[in-house]
């Protein structure tokens, strides 16, 4: 069956809980921070640090991280352009469900294609979707090479590696751009926290 289409005879069921009830329960409105950038740019480091900080300040939050999702839900997908698109589509649908459950979602995926990120914005909805571009340069990412992947990609051991043998399309209009070779982890977190703050209800404990 085509993953883009809903099967016939499938009928949407109406829940009895209103989104407002969840917002009141959790003292926050749902938001998805969609982080995009090269491998090694700092997405996972920042996503998990921000998640910890939000949880510690009493906010329900969850990170969807590239490698982790590929261990389970998307373990059947490779790195061809089509597989990357399907990877993003599924993640966006999961983010939408988590937002519907009231959670703050932080995604950390390379998500190299503009069209795929636009698809994610459409699935999640403009009001909740914020694109965060981790703009660290290829040279810096390659120098860091925290997982040794650039070395492997340069020697041809990894095919279709973003930045080396597969394209990366930077966002035109990200809500926030952060070059982690210029800004510390703490400063990057502060900037991302500022995007989230309007979604935290007054009277609730604010992070940092
Ligand atoms: N300001 C910063 N923000 C995030 N990561 C940083 C920063 N400065 C240095 N780093 C380092 O860069 C690397 C980024 O790796 P990672 O977070 O796994 O990237 P990605 O998830 O984008 O592939 C880590 O080793 C991290 O310690
Ligand atoms: Mg990562």
mmCIF file of C-alpha atoms and ligand atoms in Angstrom:
data_model
loop_
_atom_site.group_PDB
_atom_site.id
_atom_site.type_symbol
_atom_site.label_atom_id
_atom_site.label_comp_id
_atom_site.label_asym_id
_atom_site.label_seq_id
_atom_site.Cartn_x
_atom_site.Cartn_y
_atom_site.Cartn_z
ATOM 1 C CA UNK A 1 0.000 0.000 0.000
ATOM 2 C CA UNK A 2 1.155 3.556 -0.708
ATOM 3 C CA UNK A 3 2.460 5.113 2.510
ATOM 4 C CA UNK A 4 1.167 8.500 1.348
ATOM 5 C CA UNK A 5 -2.453 7.404 1.270
ATOM 6 C CA UNK A 6 -4.952 6.350 3.897
ATOM 7 C CA UNK A 7 -6.616 3.011 3.237
ATOM 8 C CA UNK A 8 -10.303 3.049 2.364
ATOM 9 C CA UNK A 9 -12.759 2.202 5.182
ATOM 10 C CA UNK A 10 -10.495 3.851 7.768
ATOM 11 C CA UNK A 11 -12.582 6.352 9.738
ATOM 12 C CA UNK A 12 -11.128 9.059 12.016
ATOM 13 C CA UNK A 13 -12.315 8.515 15.611
ATOM 14 C CA UNK A 14 -13.070 11.561 17.749
ATOM 15 C CA UNK A 15 -11.400 11.705 21.185
ATOM 16 C CA UNK A 16 -13.296 13.060 24.212
ATOM 17 C CA UNK A 17 -10.365 15.061 25.562
ATOM 18 C CA UNK A 18 -9.883 18.570 24.185
ATOM 19 C CA UNK A 19 -6.351 19.862 23.417
ATOM 20 C CA UNK A 20 -7.043 22.656 25.930
ATOM 21 C CA UNK A 21 -7.410 20.088 28.733
ATOM 22 C CA UNK A 22 -3.971 18.744 27.918
ATOM 23 C CA UNK A 23 -2.522 22.255 27.807
ATOM 24 C CA UNK A 24 -3.939 22.926 31.272
ATOM 25 C CA UNK A 25 -2.735 19.575 32.606
ATOM 26 C CA UNK A 26 0.819 20.060 31.320
ATOM 27 C CA UNK A 27 1.006 23.875 31.698
ATOM 28 C CA UNK A 28 2.394 24.222 28.193
ATOM 29 C CA UNK A 29 1.379 24.349 24.568
ATOM 30 C CA UNK A 30 2.940 21.802 22.249
ATOM 31 C CA UNK A 31 5.837 22.809 20.016
ATOM 32 C CA UNK A 32 8.299 20.921 17.822
ATOM 33 C CA UNK A 33 11.821 22.307 17.540
ATOM 34 C CA UNK A 34 13.043 20.809 14.283
ATOM 35 C CA UNK A 35 16.853 20.814 14.328
ATOM 36 C CA UNK A 36 18.639 20.374 11.018
ATOM 37 C CA UNK A 37 22.332 20.390 10.166
ATOM 38 C CA UNK A 38 25.298 18.274 9.146
ATOM 39 C CA UNK A 39 26.454 15.202 11.011
ATOM 40 C CA UNK A 40 28.588 16.402 13.913
ATOM 41 C CA UNK A 41 27.118 19.906 13.864
ATOM 42 C CA UNK A 42 25.827 19.486 17.439
ATOM 43 C CA UNK A 43 22.152 18.517 17.073
ATOM 44 C CA UNK A 44 22.104 15.560 19.479
ATOM 45 C CA UNK A 45 24.278 17.299 22.064
ATOM 46 C CA UNK A 46 21.963 20.316 22.139
ATOM 47 C CA UNK A 47 18.715 18.333 21.869
ATOM 48 C CA UNK A 48 19.477 16.077 24.842
ATOM 49 C CA UNK A 49 20.849 18.958 26.949
ATOM 50 C CA UNK A 50 17.728 21.013 26.315
ATOM 51 C CA UNK A 51 15.479 18.041 27.045
ATOM 52 C CA UNK A 52 17.225 17.521 30.411
ATOM 53 C CA UNK A 53 16.863 21.186 31.270
ATOM 54 C CA UNK A 54 13.151 21.229 30.347
ATOM 55 C CA UNK A 55 12.376 18.056 32.294
ATOM 56 C CA UNK A 56 14.256 19.397 35.328
ATOM 57 C CA UNK A 57 12.173 22.562 35.184
ATOM 58 C CA UNK A 58 8.958 20.525 35.094
ATOM 59 C CA UNK A 59 8.095 20.388 31.389
ATOM 60 C CA UNK A 60 7.078 17.265 29.492
ATOM 61 C CA UNK A 61 9.451 16.947 26.586
ATOM 62 C CA UNK A 62 10.884 14.249 24.341
ATOM 63 C CA UNK A 63 13.770 14.052 21.878
ATOM 64 C CA UNK A 64 13.390 12.209 18.606
ATOM 65 C CA UNK A 65 16.977 11.567 17.548
ATOM 66 C CA UNK A 66 18.175 10.306 14.187
ATOM 67 C CA UNK A 67 20.266 7.375 15.281
ATOM 68 C CA UNK A 68 17.791 6.239 17.927
ATOM 69 C CA UNK A 69 14.799 6.274 15.580
ATOM 70 C CA UNK A 70 16.806 4.316 13.030
ATOM 71 C CA UNK A 71 17.321 1.610 15.682
ATOM 72 C CA UNK A 72 13.570 0.958 15.838
ATOM 73 C CA UNK A 73 10.713 2.558 13.932
ATOM 74 C CA UNK A 74 12.862 3.334 10.871
ATOM 75 C CA UNK A 75 15.333 0.453 10.994
ATOM 76 C CA UNK A 76 14.037 -0.675 7.581
ATOM 77 C CA UNK A 77 15.118 2.583 5.881
ATOM 78 C CA UNK A 78 18.444 3.369 4.185
ATOM 79 C CA UNK A 79 19.925 6.690 3.052
ATOM 80 C CA UNK A 80 18.723 7.057 -0.524
ATOM 81 C CA UNK A 81 16.764 10.275 -1.169
ATOM 82 C CA UNK A 82 13.488 8.276 -1.098
ATOM 83 C CA UNK A 83 14.371 6.539 2.159
ATOM 84 C CA UNK A 84 15.385 9.858 3.720
ATOM 85 C CA UNK A 85 12.038 11.356 2.723
ATOM 86 C CA UNK A 86 10.145 8.438 4.257
ATOM 87 C CA UNK A 87 12.350 8.724 7.367
ATOM 88 C CA UNK A 88 11.323 12.373 7.762
ATOM 89 C CA UNK A 89 7.646 11.680 7.004
ATOM 90 C CA UNK A 90 7.417 9.063 9.760
ATOM 91 C CA UNK A 91 9.296 11.227 12.256
ATOM 92 C CA UNK A 92 7.054 14.196 11.487
ATOM 93 C CA UNK A 93 3.986 12.019 12.052
ATOM 94 C CA UNK A 94 5.416 10.844 15.390
ATOM 95 C CA UNK A 95 6.203 14.452 16.365
ATOM 96 C CA UNK A 96 2.637 15.401 15.472
ATOM 97 C CA UNK A 97 1.280 12.619 17.700
ATOM 98 C CA UNK A 98 3.561 13.641 20.553
ATOM 99 C CA UNK A 99 2.446 17.268 20.126
ATOM 100 C CA UNK A 100 -1.164 16.035 20.135
ATOM 101 C CA UNK A 101 -0.362 14.320 23.446
ATOM 102 C CA UNK A 102 0.784 17.736 24.696
ATOM 103 C CA UNK A 103 4.542 17.192 24.661
ATOM 104 C CA UNK A 104 7.312 19.546 23.631
ATOM 105 C CA UNK A 105 9.241 17.681 20.932
ATOM 106 C CA UNK A 106 12.840 18.286 19.884
ATOM 107 C CA UNK A 107 13.940 16.480 16.738
ATOM 108 C CA UNK A 108 17.588 16.018 15.794
ATOM 109 C CA UNK A 109 17.913 14.718 12.265
ATOM 110 C CA UNK A 110 20.205 15.850 9.475
ATOM 111 C CA UNK A 111 17.026 16.223 7.355
ATOM 112 C CA UNK A 112 19.094 17.505 4.407
ATOM 113 C CA UNK A 113 16.314 18.276 1.929
ATOM 114 C CA UNK A 114 14.295 21.511 2.034
ATOM 115 C CA UNK A 115 11.240 19.799 0.565
ATOM 116 C CA UNK A 116 11.303 17.138 3.288
ATOM 117 C CA UNK A 117 11.482 19.788 6.013
ATOM 118 C CA UNK A 118 8.584 21.624 4.381
ATOM 119 C CA UNK A 119 6.666 18.343 4.431
ATOM 120 C CA UNK A 120 7.440 18.070 8.156
ATOM 121 C CA UNK A 121 6.168 21.630 8.670
ATOM 122 C CA UNK A 122 2.932 20.750 6.892
ATOM 123 C CA UNK A 123 2.425 17.543 8.886
ATOM 124 C CA UNK A 124 3.191 19.164 12.248
ATOM 125 C CA UNK A 125 1.469 22.472 11.482
ATOM 126 C CA UNK A 126 2.902 25.955 11.141
ATOM 127 C CA UNK A 127 1.770 27.067 14.599
ATOM 128 C CA UNK A 128 3.847 24.397 16.383
ATOM 129 C CA UNK A 129 6.781 23.950 13.982
ATOM 130 C CA UNK A 130 10.034 25.871 14.535
ATOM 131 C CA UNK A 131 13.051 25.142 12.354
ATOM 132 C CA UNK A 132 16.454 25.433 14.049
ATOM 133 C CA UNK A 133 19.450 25.372 11.729
ATOM 134 C CA UNK A 134 22.655 24.139 13.315
ATOM 135 C CA UNK A 135 24.879 25.894 10.832
ATOM 136 C CA UNK A 136 28.289 24.583 11.918
ATOM 137 C CA UNK A 137 30.501 24.398 8.824
ATOM 138 C CA UNK A 138 31.431 21.169 7.062
ATOM 139 C CA UNK A 139 35.108 21.857 7.827
ATOM 140 C CA UNK A 140 34.373 22.132 11.547
ATOM 141 C CA UNK A 141 32.124 19.032 11.559
ATOM 142 C CA UNK A 142 34.754 17.049 9.726
ATOM 143 C CA UNK A 143 37.438 18.189 12.142
ATOM 144 C CA UNK A 144 35.276 17.087 15.098
ATOM 145 C CA UNK A 145 34.190 13.851 13.430
ATOM 146 C CA UNK A 146 32.790 12.561 16.773
ATOM 147 C CA UNK A 147 31.786 9.188 15.338
ATOM 148 C CA UNK A 148 34.588 8.795 12.785
ATOM 149 C CA UNK A 149 32.005 8.861 9.998
ATOM 150 C CA UNK A 150 33.637 11.578 7.859
ATOM 151 C CA UNK A 151 36.848 9.555 7.761
ATOM 152 C CA UNK A 152 34.885 6.542 6.564
ATOM 153 C CA UNK A 153 32.924 8.622 4.048
ATOM 154 C CA UNK A 154 36.117 10.202 2.631
ATOM 155 C CA UNK A 155 37.632 6.772 2.141
ATOM 156 C CA UNK A 156 34.483 5.561 0.377
ATOM 157 C CA UNK A 157 33.370 3.200 3.146
ATOM 158 C CA UNK A 158 30.067 5.074 3.582
ATOM 159 C CA UNK A 159 28.065 5.952 0.499
ATOM 160 C CA UNK A 160 25.634 8.891 0.247
ATOM 161 C CA UNK A 161 27.106 10.696 3.251
ATOM 162 C CA UNK A 162 25.657 14.189 3.702
ATOM 163 C CA UNK A 163 28.192 16.920 2.972
ATOM 164 C CA UNK A 164 30.627 14.523 1.249
ATOM 165 C CA UNK A 165 28.711 12.455 -1.301
ATOM 166 C CA UNK A 166 25.130 13.582 -0.690
ATOM 167 C CA UNK A 167 23.761 17.139 -0.643
ATOM 168 C CA UNK A 168 22.718 19.339 2.284
ATOM 169 C CA UNK A 169 20.246 22.130 1.546
ATOM 170 C CA UNK A 170 20.402 24.843 4.239
ATOM 171 C CA UNK A 171 17.131 26.448 5.317
ATOM 172 C CA UNK A 172 16.224 29.873 3.865
ATOM 173 C CA UNK A 173 14.072 30.999 6.775
ATOM 174 C CA UNK A 174 14.968 29.114 9.936
ATOM 175 C CA UNK A 175 13.533 30.502 13.201
ATOM 176 C CA UNK A 176 17.058 30.275 14.601
ATOM 177 C CA UNK A 177 20.550 29.588 13.240
ATOM 178 C CA UNK A 178 23.325 28.439 15.549
ATOM 179 C CA UNK A 179 26.945 27.857 14.611
ATOM 180 C CA UNK A 180 28.258 25.697 17.434
ATOM 181 C CA UNK A 181 31.864 26.578 16.601
ATOM 182 C CA UNK A 182 31.030 30.155 17.656
ATOM 183 C CA UNK A 183 28.561 29.600 20.527
ATOM 184 C CA UNK A 184 28.906 27.434 23.629
ATOM 185 C CA UNK A 185 26.396 24.685 24.430
ATOM 186 C CA UNK A 186 24.921 26.898 27.179
ATOM 187 C CA UNK A 187 24.440 29.864 24.845
ATOM 188 C CA UNK A 188 22.857 27.652 22.137
ATOM 189 C CA UNK A 189 20.487 26.216 24.747
ATOM 190 C CA UNK A 190 19.507 29.698 25.882
ATOM 191 C CA UNK A 191 18.650 30.687 22.329
ATOM 192 C CA UNK A 192 16.530 27.558 21.816
ATOM 193 C CA UNK A 193 14.892 28.001 25.210
ATOM 194 C CA UNK A 194 13.822 31.475 24.091
ATOM 195 C CA UNK A 195 11.874 29.902 21.217
ATOM 196 C CA UNK A 196 10.116 27.571 23.651
ATOM 197 C CA UNK A 197 9.344 30.106 26.396
ATOM 198 C CA UNK A 198 6.199 31.536 24.715
ATOM 199 C CA UNK A 199 4.774 27.983 24.766
ATOM 200 C CA UNK A 200 5.219 27.617 28.538
ATOM 201 C CA UNK A 201 2.233 28.889 30.475
ATOM 202 C CA UNK A 202 2.686 31.664 32.973
ATOM 203 C CA UNK A 203 2.764 30.384 36.519
ATOM 204 C CA UNK A 204 4.682 27.300 35.442
ATOM 205 C CA UNK A 205 8.349 26.978 36.303
ATOM 206 C CA UNK A 206 10.484 28.242 33.468
ATOM 207 C CA UNK A 207 13.737 26.568 32.584
ATOM 208 C CA UNK A 208 16.915 28.458 33.350
HETATM 209 N N1 LIG B 1 28.486 24.523 21.177
HETATM 210 C C1 LIG B 1 28.369 23.215 20.886
HETATM 211 N N2 LIG B 1 27.143 22.676 20.732
HETATM 212 C C2 LIG B 1 27.016 21.355 20.438
HETATM 213 N N3 LIG B 1 28.048 20.508 20.275
HETATM 214 C C3 LIG B 1 29.295 20.989 20.427
HETATM 215 C C4 LIG B 1 29.505 22.365 20.724
HETATM 216 N N4 LIG B 1 30.830 22.570 20.800
HETATM 217 C C5 LIG B 1 31.424 21.386 20.555
HETATM 218 N N5 LIG B 1 30.510 20.411 20.332
HETATM 219 C C6 LIG B 1 30.829 19.000 20.058
HETATM 220 O O1 LIG B 1 30.441 18.687 18.716
HETATM 221 C C7 LIG B 1 30.023 17.337 18.626
HETATM 222 C C8 LIG B 1 28.606 17.310 18.039
HETATM 223 O O2 LIG B 1 28.182 15.971 17.910
HETATM 224 P P1 LIG B 1 26.656 15.582 17.872
HETATM 225 O O3 LIG B 1 25.887 16.341 18.915
HETATM 226 O O4 LIG B 1 26.586 14.086 17.924
HETATM 227 O O5 LIG B 1 26.244 16.119 16.431
HETATM 228 P P2 LIG B 1 25.022 15.666 15.500
HETATM 229 O O6 LIG B 1 23.961 15.074 16.368
HETATM 230 O O7 LIG B 1 24.611 16.934 14.823
HETATM 231 O O8 LIG B 1 25.611 14.661 14.536
HETATM 232 C C9 LIG B 1 30.071 16.747 20.027
HETATM 233 O O9 LIG B 1 31.269 16.035 20.167
HETATM 234 C C10 LIG B 1 30.066 18.000 20.916
HETATM 235 O O10 LIG B 1 30.700 17.793 22.144
HETATM 236 MG MG1 LIG B 2 23.021 13.151 16.253
#
